[in-house]
Coordinates of C-alpha atoms and ligand atoms in Angstrom, one line a residue:
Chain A
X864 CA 28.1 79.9 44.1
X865 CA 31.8 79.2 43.4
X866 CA 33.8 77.6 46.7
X867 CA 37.1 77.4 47.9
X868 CA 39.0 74.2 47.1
X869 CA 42.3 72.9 48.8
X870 CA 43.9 69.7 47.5
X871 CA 47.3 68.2 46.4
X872 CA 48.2 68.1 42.4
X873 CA 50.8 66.2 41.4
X874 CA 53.0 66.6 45.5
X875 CA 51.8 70.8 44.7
X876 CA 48.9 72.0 47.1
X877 CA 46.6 74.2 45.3
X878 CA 43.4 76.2 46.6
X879 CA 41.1 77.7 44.0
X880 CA 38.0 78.8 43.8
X881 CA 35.3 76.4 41.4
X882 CA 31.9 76.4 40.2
X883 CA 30.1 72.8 42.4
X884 CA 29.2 71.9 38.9
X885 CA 32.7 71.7 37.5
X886 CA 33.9 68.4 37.0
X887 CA 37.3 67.1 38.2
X888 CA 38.8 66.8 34.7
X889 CA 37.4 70.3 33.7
X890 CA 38.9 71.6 36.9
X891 CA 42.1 69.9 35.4
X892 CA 41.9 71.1 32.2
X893 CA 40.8 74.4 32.4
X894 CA 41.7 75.9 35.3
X895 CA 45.1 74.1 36.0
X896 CA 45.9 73.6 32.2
X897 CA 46.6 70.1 32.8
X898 CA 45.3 69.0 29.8
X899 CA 46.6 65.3 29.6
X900 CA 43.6 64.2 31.2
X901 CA 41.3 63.6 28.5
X902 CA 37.6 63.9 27.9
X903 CA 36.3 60.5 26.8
X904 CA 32.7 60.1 27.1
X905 CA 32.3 62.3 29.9
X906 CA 29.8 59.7 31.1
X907 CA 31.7 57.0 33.1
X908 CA 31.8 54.6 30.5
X909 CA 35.5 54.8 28.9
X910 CA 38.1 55.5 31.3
X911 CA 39.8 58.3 29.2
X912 CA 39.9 60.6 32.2
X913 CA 41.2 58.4 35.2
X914 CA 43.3 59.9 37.0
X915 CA 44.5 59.1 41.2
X916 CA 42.3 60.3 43.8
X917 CA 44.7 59.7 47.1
X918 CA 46.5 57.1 44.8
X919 CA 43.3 55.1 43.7
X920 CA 42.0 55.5 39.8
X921 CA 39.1 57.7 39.7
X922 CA 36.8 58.6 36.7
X923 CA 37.5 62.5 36.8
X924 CA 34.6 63.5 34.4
X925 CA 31.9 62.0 36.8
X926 CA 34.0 63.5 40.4
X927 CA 33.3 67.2 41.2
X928 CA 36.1 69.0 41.9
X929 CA 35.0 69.8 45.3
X930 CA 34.7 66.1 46.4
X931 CA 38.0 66.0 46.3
X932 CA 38.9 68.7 49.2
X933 CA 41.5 67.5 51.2
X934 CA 43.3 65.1 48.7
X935 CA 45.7 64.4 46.9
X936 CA 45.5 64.1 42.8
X937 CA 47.6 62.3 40.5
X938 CA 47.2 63.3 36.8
X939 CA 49.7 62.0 33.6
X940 CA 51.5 64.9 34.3
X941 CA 52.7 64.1 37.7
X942 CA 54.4 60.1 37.2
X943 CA 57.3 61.4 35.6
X944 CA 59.9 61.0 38.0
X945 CA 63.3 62.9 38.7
X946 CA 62.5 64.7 34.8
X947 CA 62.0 60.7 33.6
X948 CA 59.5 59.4 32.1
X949 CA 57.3 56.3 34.9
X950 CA 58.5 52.7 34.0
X951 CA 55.0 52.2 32.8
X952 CA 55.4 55.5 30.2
X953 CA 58.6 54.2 28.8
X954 CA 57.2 50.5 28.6
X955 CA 53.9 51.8 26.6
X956 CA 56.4 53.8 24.2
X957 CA 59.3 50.9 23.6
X958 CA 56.1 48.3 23.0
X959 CA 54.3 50.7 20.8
X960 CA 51.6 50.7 23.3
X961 CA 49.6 53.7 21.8
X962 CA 48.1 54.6 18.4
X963 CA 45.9 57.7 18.4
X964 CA 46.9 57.8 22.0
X965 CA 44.1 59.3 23.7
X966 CA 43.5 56.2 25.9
X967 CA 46.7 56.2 27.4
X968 CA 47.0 58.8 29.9
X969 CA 44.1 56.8 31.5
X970 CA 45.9 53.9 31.1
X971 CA 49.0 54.4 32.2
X972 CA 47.3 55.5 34.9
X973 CA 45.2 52.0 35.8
X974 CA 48.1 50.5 35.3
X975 CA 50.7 52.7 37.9
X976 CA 48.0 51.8 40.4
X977 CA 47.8 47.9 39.4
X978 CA 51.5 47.3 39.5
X979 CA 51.7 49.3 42.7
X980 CA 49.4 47.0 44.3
X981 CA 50.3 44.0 42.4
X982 CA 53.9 44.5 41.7
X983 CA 53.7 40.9 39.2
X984 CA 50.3 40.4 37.9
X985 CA 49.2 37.4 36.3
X986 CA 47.0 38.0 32.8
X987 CA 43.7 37.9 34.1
X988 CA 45.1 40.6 36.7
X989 CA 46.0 42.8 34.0
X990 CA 43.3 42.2 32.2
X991 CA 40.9 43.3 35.8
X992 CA 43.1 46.3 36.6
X993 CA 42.8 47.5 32.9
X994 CA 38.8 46.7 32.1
X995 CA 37.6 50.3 33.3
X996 CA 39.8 51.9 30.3
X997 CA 38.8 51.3 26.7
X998 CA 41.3 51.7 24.1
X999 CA 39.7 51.8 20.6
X1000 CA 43.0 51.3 18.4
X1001 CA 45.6 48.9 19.6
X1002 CA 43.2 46.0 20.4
X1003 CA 45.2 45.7 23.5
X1004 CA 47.4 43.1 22.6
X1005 CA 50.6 46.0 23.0
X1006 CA 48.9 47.5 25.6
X1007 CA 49.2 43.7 27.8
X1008 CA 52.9 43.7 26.3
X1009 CA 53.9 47.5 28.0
X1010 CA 52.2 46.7 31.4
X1011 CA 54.7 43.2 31.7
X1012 CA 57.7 44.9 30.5
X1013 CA 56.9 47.4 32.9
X1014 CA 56.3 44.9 35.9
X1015 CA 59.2 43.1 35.0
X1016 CA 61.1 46.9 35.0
X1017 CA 59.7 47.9 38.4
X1018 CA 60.6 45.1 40.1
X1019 CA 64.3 46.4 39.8
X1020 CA 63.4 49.5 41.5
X1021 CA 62.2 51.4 44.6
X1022 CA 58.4 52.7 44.5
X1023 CA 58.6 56.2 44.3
X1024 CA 56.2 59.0 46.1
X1025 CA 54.8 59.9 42.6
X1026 CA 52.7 57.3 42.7
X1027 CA 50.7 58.5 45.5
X1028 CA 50.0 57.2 48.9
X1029 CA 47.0 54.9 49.8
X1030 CA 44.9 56.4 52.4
X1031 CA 42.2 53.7 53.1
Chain B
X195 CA 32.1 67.8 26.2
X196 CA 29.1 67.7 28.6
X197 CA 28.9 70.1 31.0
X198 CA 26.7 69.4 34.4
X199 CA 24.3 71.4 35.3
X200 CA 24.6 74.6 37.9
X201 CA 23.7 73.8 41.2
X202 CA 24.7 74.6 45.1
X203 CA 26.3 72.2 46.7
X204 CA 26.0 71.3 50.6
X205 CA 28.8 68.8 52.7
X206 CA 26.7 68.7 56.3
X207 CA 28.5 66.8 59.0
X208 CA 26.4 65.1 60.4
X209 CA 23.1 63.3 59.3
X210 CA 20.8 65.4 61.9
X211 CA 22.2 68.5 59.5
X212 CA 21.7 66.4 56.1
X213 CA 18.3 66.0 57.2
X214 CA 17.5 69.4 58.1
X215 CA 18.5 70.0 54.4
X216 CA 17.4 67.6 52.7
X217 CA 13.8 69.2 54.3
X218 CA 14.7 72.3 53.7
X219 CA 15.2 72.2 50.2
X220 CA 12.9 69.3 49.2
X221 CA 12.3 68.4 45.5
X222 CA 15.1 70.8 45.0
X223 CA 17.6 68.9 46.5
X224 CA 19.3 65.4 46.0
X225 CA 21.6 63.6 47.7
X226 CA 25.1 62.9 46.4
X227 CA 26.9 59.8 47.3
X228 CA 29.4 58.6 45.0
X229 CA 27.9 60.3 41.8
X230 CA 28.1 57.4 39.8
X231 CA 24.7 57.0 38.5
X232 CA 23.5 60.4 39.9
X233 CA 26.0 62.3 37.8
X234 CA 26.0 61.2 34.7
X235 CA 22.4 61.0 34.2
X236 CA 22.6 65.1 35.2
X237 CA 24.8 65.2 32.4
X238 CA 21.9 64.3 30.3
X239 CA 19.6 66.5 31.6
X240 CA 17.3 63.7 33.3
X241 CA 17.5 65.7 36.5
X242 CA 18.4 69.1 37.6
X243 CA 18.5 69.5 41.3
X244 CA 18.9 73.1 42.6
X245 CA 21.5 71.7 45.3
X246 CA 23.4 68.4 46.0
X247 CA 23.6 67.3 49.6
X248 CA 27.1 65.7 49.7
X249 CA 27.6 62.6 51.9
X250 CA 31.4 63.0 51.8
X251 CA 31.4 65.0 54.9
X252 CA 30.1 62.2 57.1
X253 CA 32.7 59.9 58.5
X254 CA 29.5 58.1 60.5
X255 CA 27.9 57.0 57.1
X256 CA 31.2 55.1 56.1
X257 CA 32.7 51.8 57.1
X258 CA 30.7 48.3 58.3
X259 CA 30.2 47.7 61.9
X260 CA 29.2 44.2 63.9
X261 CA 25.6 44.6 64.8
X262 CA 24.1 43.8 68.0
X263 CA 23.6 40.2 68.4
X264 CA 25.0 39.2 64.9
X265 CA 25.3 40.3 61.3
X266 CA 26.7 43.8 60.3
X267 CA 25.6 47.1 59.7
X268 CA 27.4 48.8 56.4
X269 CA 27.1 52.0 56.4
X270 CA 25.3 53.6 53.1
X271 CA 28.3 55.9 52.0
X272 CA 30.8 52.5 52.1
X273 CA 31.9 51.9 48.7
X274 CA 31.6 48.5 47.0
X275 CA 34.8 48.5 46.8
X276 CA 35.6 48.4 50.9
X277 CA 32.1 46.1 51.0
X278 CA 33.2 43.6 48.3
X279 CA 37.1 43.3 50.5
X280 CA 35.5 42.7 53.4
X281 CA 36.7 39.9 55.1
X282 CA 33.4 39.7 57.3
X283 CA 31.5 40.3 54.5
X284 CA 33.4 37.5 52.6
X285 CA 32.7 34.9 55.1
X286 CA 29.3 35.6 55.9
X287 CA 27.5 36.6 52.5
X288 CA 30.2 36.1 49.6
X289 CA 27.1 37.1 47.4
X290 CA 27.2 40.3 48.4
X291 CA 30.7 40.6 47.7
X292 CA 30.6 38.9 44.7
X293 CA 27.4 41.5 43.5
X294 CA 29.4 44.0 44.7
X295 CA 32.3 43.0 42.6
X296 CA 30.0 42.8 39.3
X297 CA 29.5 46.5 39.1
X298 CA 30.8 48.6 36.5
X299 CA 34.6 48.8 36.6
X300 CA 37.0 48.4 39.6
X301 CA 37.5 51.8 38.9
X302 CA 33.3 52.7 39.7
X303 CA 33.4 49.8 42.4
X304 CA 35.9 52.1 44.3
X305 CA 33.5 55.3 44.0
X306 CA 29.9 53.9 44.0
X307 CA 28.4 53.2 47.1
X308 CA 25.9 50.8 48.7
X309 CA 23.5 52.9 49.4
X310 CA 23.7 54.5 45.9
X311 CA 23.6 51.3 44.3
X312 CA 20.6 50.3 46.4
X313 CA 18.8 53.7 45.5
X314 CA 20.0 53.5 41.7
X315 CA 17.4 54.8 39.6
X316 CA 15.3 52.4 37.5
X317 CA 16.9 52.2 34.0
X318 CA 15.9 51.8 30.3
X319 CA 17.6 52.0 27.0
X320 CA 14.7 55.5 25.6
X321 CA 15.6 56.8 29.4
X322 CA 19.7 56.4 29.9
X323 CA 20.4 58.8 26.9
X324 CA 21.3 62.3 26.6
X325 CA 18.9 65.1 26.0
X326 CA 19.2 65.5 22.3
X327 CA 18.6 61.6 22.0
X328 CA 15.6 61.7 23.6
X329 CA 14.5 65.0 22.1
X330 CA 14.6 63.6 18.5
X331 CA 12.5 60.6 19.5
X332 CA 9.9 62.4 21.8
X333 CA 10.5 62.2 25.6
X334 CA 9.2 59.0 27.1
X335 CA 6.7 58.5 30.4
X336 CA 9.9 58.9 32.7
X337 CA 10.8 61.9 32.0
X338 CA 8.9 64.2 30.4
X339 CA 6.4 62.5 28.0
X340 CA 3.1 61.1 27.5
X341 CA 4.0 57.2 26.1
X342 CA 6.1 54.5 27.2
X343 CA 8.0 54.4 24.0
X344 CA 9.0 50.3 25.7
X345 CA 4.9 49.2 26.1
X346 CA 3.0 52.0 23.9
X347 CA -0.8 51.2 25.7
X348 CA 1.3 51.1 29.1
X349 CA 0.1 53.3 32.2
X350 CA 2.8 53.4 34.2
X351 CA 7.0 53.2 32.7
X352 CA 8.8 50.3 32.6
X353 CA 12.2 50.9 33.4
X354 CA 14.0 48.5 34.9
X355 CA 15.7 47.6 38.6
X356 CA 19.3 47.1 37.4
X357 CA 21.5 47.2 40.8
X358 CA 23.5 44.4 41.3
X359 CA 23.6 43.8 45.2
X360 CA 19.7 44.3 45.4
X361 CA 19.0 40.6 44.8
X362 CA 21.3 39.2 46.9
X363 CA 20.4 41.9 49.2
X364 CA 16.6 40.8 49.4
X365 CA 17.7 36.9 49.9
X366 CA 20.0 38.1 52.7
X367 CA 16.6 39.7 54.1
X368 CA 18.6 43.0 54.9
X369 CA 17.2 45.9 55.5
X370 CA 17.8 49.6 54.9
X371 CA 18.0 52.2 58.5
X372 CA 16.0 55.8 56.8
X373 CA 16.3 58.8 58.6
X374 CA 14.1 61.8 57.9
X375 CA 13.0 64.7 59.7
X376 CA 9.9 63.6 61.1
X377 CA 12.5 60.3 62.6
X378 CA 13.8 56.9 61.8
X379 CA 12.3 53.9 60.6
X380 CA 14.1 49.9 59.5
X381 CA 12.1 48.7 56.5
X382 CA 13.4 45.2 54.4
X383 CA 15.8 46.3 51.6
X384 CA 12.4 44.6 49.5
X385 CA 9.7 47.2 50.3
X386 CA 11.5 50.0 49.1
X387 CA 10.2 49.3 45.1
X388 CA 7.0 49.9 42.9
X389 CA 6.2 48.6 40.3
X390 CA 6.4 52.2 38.5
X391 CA 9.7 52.8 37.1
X392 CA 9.4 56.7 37.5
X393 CA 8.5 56.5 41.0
X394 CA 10.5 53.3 41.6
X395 CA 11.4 53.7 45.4
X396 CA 9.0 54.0 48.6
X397 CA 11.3 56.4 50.3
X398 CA 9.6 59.6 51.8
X399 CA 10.0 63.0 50.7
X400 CA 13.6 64.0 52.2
X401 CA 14.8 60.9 53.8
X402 CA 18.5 59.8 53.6
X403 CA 19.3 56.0 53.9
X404 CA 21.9 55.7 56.5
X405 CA 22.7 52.1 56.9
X406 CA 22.1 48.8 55.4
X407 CA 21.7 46.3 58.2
X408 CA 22.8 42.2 57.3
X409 CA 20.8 39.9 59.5
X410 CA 23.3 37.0 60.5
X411 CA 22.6 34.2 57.2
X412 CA 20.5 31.6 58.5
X413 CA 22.4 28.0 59.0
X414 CA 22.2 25.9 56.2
X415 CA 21.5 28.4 53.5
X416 CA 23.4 29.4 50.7
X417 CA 22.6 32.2 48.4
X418 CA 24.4 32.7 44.7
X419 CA 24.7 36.1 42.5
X420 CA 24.3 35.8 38.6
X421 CA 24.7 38.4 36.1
X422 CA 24.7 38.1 33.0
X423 CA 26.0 41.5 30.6
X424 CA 27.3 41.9 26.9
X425 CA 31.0 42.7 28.0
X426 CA 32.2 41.1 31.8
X427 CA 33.1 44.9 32.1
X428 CA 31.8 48.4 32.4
X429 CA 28.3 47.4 31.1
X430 CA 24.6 47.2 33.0
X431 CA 23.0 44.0 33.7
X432 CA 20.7 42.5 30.9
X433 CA 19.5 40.3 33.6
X434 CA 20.1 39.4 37.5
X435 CA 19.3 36.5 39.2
X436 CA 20.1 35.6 43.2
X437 CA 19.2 32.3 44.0
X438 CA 18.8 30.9 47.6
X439 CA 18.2 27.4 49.3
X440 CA 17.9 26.5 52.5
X441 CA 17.9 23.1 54.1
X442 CA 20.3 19.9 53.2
X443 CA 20.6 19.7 49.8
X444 CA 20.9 15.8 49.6
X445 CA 18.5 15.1 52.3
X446 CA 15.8 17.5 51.6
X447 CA 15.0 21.7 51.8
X448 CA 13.6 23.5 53.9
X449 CA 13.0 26.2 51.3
X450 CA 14.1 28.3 48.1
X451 CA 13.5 31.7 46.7
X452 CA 14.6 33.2 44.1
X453 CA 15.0 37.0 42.7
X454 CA 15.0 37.7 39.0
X455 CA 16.0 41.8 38.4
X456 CA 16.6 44.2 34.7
X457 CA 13.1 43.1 33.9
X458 CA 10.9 45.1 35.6
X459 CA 10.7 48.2 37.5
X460 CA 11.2 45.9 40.9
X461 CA 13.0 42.8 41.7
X462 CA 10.7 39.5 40.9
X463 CA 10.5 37.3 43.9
X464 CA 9.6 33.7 43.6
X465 CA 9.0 31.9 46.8
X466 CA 9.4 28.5 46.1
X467 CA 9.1 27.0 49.5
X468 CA 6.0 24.7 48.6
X469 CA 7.8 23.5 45.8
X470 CA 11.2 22.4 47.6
X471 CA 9.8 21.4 50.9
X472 CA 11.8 17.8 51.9
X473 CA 12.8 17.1 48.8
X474 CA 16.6 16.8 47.6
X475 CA 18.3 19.3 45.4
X476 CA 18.2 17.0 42.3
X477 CA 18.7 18.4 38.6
X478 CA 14.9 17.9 37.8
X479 CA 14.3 20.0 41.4
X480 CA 16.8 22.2 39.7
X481 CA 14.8 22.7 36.2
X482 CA 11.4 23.2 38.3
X483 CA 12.8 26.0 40.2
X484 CA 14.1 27.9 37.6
X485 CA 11.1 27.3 35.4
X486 CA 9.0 28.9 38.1
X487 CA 12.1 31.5 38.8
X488 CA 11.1 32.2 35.0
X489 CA 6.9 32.4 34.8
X490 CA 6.5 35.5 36.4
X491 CA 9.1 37.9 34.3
X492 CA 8.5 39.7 31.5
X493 CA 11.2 41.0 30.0
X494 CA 10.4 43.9 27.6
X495 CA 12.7 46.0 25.0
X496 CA 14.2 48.0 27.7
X497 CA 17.6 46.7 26.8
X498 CA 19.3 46.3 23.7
X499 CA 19.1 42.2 24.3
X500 CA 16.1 40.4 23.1
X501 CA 13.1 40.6 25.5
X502 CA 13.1 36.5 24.5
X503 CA 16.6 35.7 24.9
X504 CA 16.6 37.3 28.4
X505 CA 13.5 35.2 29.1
X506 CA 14.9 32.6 28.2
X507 CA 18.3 32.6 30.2
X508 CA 16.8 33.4 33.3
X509 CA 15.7 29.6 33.2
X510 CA 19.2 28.6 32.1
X511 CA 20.7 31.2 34.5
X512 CA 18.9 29.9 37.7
X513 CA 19.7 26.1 36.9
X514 CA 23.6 26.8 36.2
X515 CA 23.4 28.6 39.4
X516 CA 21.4 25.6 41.3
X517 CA 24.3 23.4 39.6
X518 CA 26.8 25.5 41.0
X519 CA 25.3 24.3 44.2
X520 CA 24.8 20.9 43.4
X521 CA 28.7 20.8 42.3
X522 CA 27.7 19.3 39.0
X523 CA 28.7 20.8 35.6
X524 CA 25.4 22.2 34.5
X525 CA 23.8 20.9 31.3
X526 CA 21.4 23.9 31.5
X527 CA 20.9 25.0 27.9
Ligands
FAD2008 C1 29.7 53.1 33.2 C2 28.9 52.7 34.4 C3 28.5 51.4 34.6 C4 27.7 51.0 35.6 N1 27.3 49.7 35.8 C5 26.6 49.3 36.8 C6 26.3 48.0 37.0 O1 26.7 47.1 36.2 N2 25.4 47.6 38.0 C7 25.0 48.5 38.9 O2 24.2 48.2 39.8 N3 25.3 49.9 38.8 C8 26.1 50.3 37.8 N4 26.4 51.6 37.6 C9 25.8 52.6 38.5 C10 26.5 53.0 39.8 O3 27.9 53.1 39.5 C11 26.2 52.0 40.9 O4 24.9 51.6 41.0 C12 26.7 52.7 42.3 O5 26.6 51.8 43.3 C13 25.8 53.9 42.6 O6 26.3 54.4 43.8 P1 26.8 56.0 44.0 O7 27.2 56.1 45.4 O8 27.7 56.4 42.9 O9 25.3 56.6 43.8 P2 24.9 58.1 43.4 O10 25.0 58.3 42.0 O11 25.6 59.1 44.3 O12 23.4 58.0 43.9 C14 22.4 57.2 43.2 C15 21.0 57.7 43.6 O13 20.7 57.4 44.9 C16 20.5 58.5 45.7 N5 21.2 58.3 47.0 C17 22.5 57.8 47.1 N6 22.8 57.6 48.3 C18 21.7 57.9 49.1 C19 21.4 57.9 50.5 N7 22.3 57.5 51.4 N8 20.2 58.3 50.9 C20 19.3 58.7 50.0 N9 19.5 58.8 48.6 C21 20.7 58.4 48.2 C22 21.1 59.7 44.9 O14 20.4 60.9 45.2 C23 20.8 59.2 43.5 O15 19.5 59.5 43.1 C24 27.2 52.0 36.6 C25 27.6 53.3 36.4 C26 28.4 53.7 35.3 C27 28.8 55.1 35.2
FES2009 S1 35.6 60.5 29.9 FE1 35.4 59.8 32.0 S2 34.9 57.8 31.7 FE2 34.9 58.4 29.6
FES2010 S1 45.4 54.4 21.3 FE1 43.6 55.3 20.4 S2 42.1 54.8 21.9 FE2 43.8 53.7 22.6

């Protein structure tokens, strides 16, 4: 039997009514049209669909929607800030960062919430707060490129409410 | 895309009402704690509960508490994450955080919990597939068939214990608080496997684990987590190991055990206590423990890794970790 769910997307509540067996991406996808949140391997194993759960990177395709009453979720859609592209966006675009490009909402994900926690990373930092996201094409070498250009570009600036507040 | 399942789904606030449901509903139901193994294998159609009993509702079931007279008591919804950061748990049993921290992903560290991990279903590689995989091969003793497609003659299935904290768990001698409707018992984190990978866990009909309780560590005993996996990310164990001495390692133990999991449908614990009694850690003590670690497993083509290879590194496994110990560069090859 369908319930009522009330949670934050992207800083806008919504309450809808869902299916217990919808996942949190399909809730995404289909009934909020928030399709940048991608369907990897819908199993847990590639990191396609993270998205931020109360500001921490959760695997949407293996998260009902209704375990997330209450909080607040971050998709791709929602780190633009003040109609500009995150830091981390612009930094995966100027390094080429993407090929196909269906890793990278996920990504960019993983890595708002690594530099948000660890504003300047060492590698093997980067290369811990990346490993739950497989990218196929770019071998990763661009990918390591974008997240220190955009470390390096954060620094300069205030953390913004986009990025979602840790509630531990 | 794969779609889950329909099912109901129950958040009860307390664990008197999860228990009343979990009863209630009985094979029907199952319990849902961070979905992380649970979920995924409903994807692929290796169960189909009529409701999920949520933990999420439960504040009482989360966070890690001292325990009366020493040790803690983590509560079974806690996710490895908040176990793993721990600084209690860090300076009391760093091989709990350290299993903790070999899980999956960060990403599944921050979801999955203890309990779930504790309670993770026995796994193989003709089991962990999806439907239509296992419908073009003919279903397998686990679920659904006649034959273990791993050990053909086989009575009973051989999937494999594969979660990562168990070892160190069982060392630790922890134990796990189970609440049912009939009332509450403590069993050691140990007794709750078979040695049949479908029915892989001693738990009774309805009961929901509620705590896993950490005995203080004894003095003078040290216990290491080893895992070895094809990536250092994302992927299953192809073997465990938890090693533990006790004793002075220069002047002579007291004793040693070791557990060896992924090769059997329950953890393989060697107590090697006759073996180690008063003698010094030395790198031939070293080699003798981790060929008797070794005897007893039997590693068969449940994983994609050679059922020899993984015999054969739980020898070199158990030395490098004895060598960690022995602060020597290990020569284990
Ligand atoms: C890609 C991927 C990689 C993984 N790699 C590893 C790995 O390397 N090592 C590893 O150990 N695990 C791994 N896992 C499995 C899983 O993430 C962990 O074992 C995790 O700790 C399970 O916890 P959970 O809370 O998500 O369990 P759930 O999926 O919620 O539950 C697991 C099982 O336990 C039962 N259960 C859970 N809690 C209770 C309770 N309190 N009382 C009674 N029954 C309960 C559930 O009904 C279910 O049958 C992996 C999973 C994925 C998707
Ligand atoms: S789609 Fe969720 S982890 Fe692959
Ligand atoms: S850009 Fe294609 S998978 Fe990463």
């Amino acid at each position: 039997m369908r319930q009522i769910l009330r949670l934050t997307v992207n800083g806008e509540a919504a309450e809808s009514l869902v299916a217990p067996h919808q996942s949190l991406a399909d809730f995404l996808r289909e009934d909020l049209g928030l399709t940048g949140t991608k369907h990897g391997c819908d199993l847990g194993d590639c990191g396609a669909c993270t998205v931020l759960v109360d500001g921490e990177p959760r695997l949407s395709c293996i998260t009902l929607a209704l375990e997330c009453e209450g909080r607040e979720v971050t998709t791709i859609e929602g780190v633009a800030r003040d109609g500009r592209v995150h830091p981390v966006q612009e930094a995966f675009d100027r390094c080429v960062a993407a090929q196909c490009g269906y890793c990278t909402p996920g990504l960019v994900l993983s890595c708002v919430a690594l530099l948000r926690d660890n504003p300047s990373p060492s590698e093997a930092q980067i290369r811990a707060g990346l490993s739950g996201n497989i990218c196929r094409c770019t071998g990763y070498t661009k990918i390591m490129d974008a997240v220190r250009e955009a470390a390096v570009e954060l620094a300069g600036q205030a953390p913004s409410p986009a990025e979602g507040s840790r509630r531990d | 895309m794969m779609r889950l399942p329909a099912f109901d789904y129950r958040v009860p606030r307390e664990v008197g009402e999860a228990v009343s449901l979990l009863a209630e509903y009985g094979e029907d139901a199952k319990v849902l704690a961070g979905g992380t193994d649970l979920l995924p294998s409903m994807k692929q159609g290796l169960f189909t509960p009529k409701v999920l009993v949520s933990l999420r509702g439960m504040a009482e079931l989360r966070g890690i508490r001292d325990a009366e007279g020493g040790g803690l008591r983590v509560g079974a919804a806690t996710t490895l994450r908040d176990v793993a950061r721990d600084p209690r748990v860090l300076a009391l049993y760093p091989a709990l955080a350290d299993a903790c921290s070999t899980v999956a992903t960060h990403i599944i560290q921050g979801t999955g919990t203890l309990g779930g991990n504790v309670l993770l279903d026995t796994r193989c590689t003709y089991y962990n597939q999806s439907a239509f995989w296992r419908t073009a091969l003919g279903f397998c003793l686990k679920k659904g068939g006649d034959v273990c497609h791993v050990a053909r003659t086989s009575p009973t299935c051989m999937a494999t214990a594969s979660a990562d904290t168990v070892p160190a768990l069982i060392l630790m001698g922890a134990n796990a608080r189970l609440v049912g409707a009939a009332g509450e018992r403590v069993v050691p984190v140990e007794s709750l496997y078979t040695d049949d990978g479908r029915d892989w866990n001693t738990l009774r009909p309805g009961e929901l684990l509620t705590e896993v309780l950490l005995p203080p560590p004894a003095p003078g005993s040290a216990i290491l987590h080893r895992k070895m996996r094809r990536r250092q990310a994302i992927d299953y164990g192809f073997l465990l190991a938890a090693v533990r001495v006790d004793g002075d390692l220069a002047g002579g133990l007291t004793d040693a055990r070791v557990v060896v999991s992924c090769v059997g449908p329950r953890p393989v614990v060697t107590p090697l206590g006759d073996l180690v009694a008063g003698r010094p850690l030395t790198a031939e003590l070293a080699e003798e423990i981790a060929h008797a670690a070794a005897r007893p497993a039997a590693p068969l083509t449940t994983h994609g890794v050679m059922p020899s290879y993984r015999k054969k590194m739980i020898r070199v496994t158990v030395r490098r970790a004895l060598d960690t110990l022995r602060g020597e560069p290990s020569a284990a090859v």
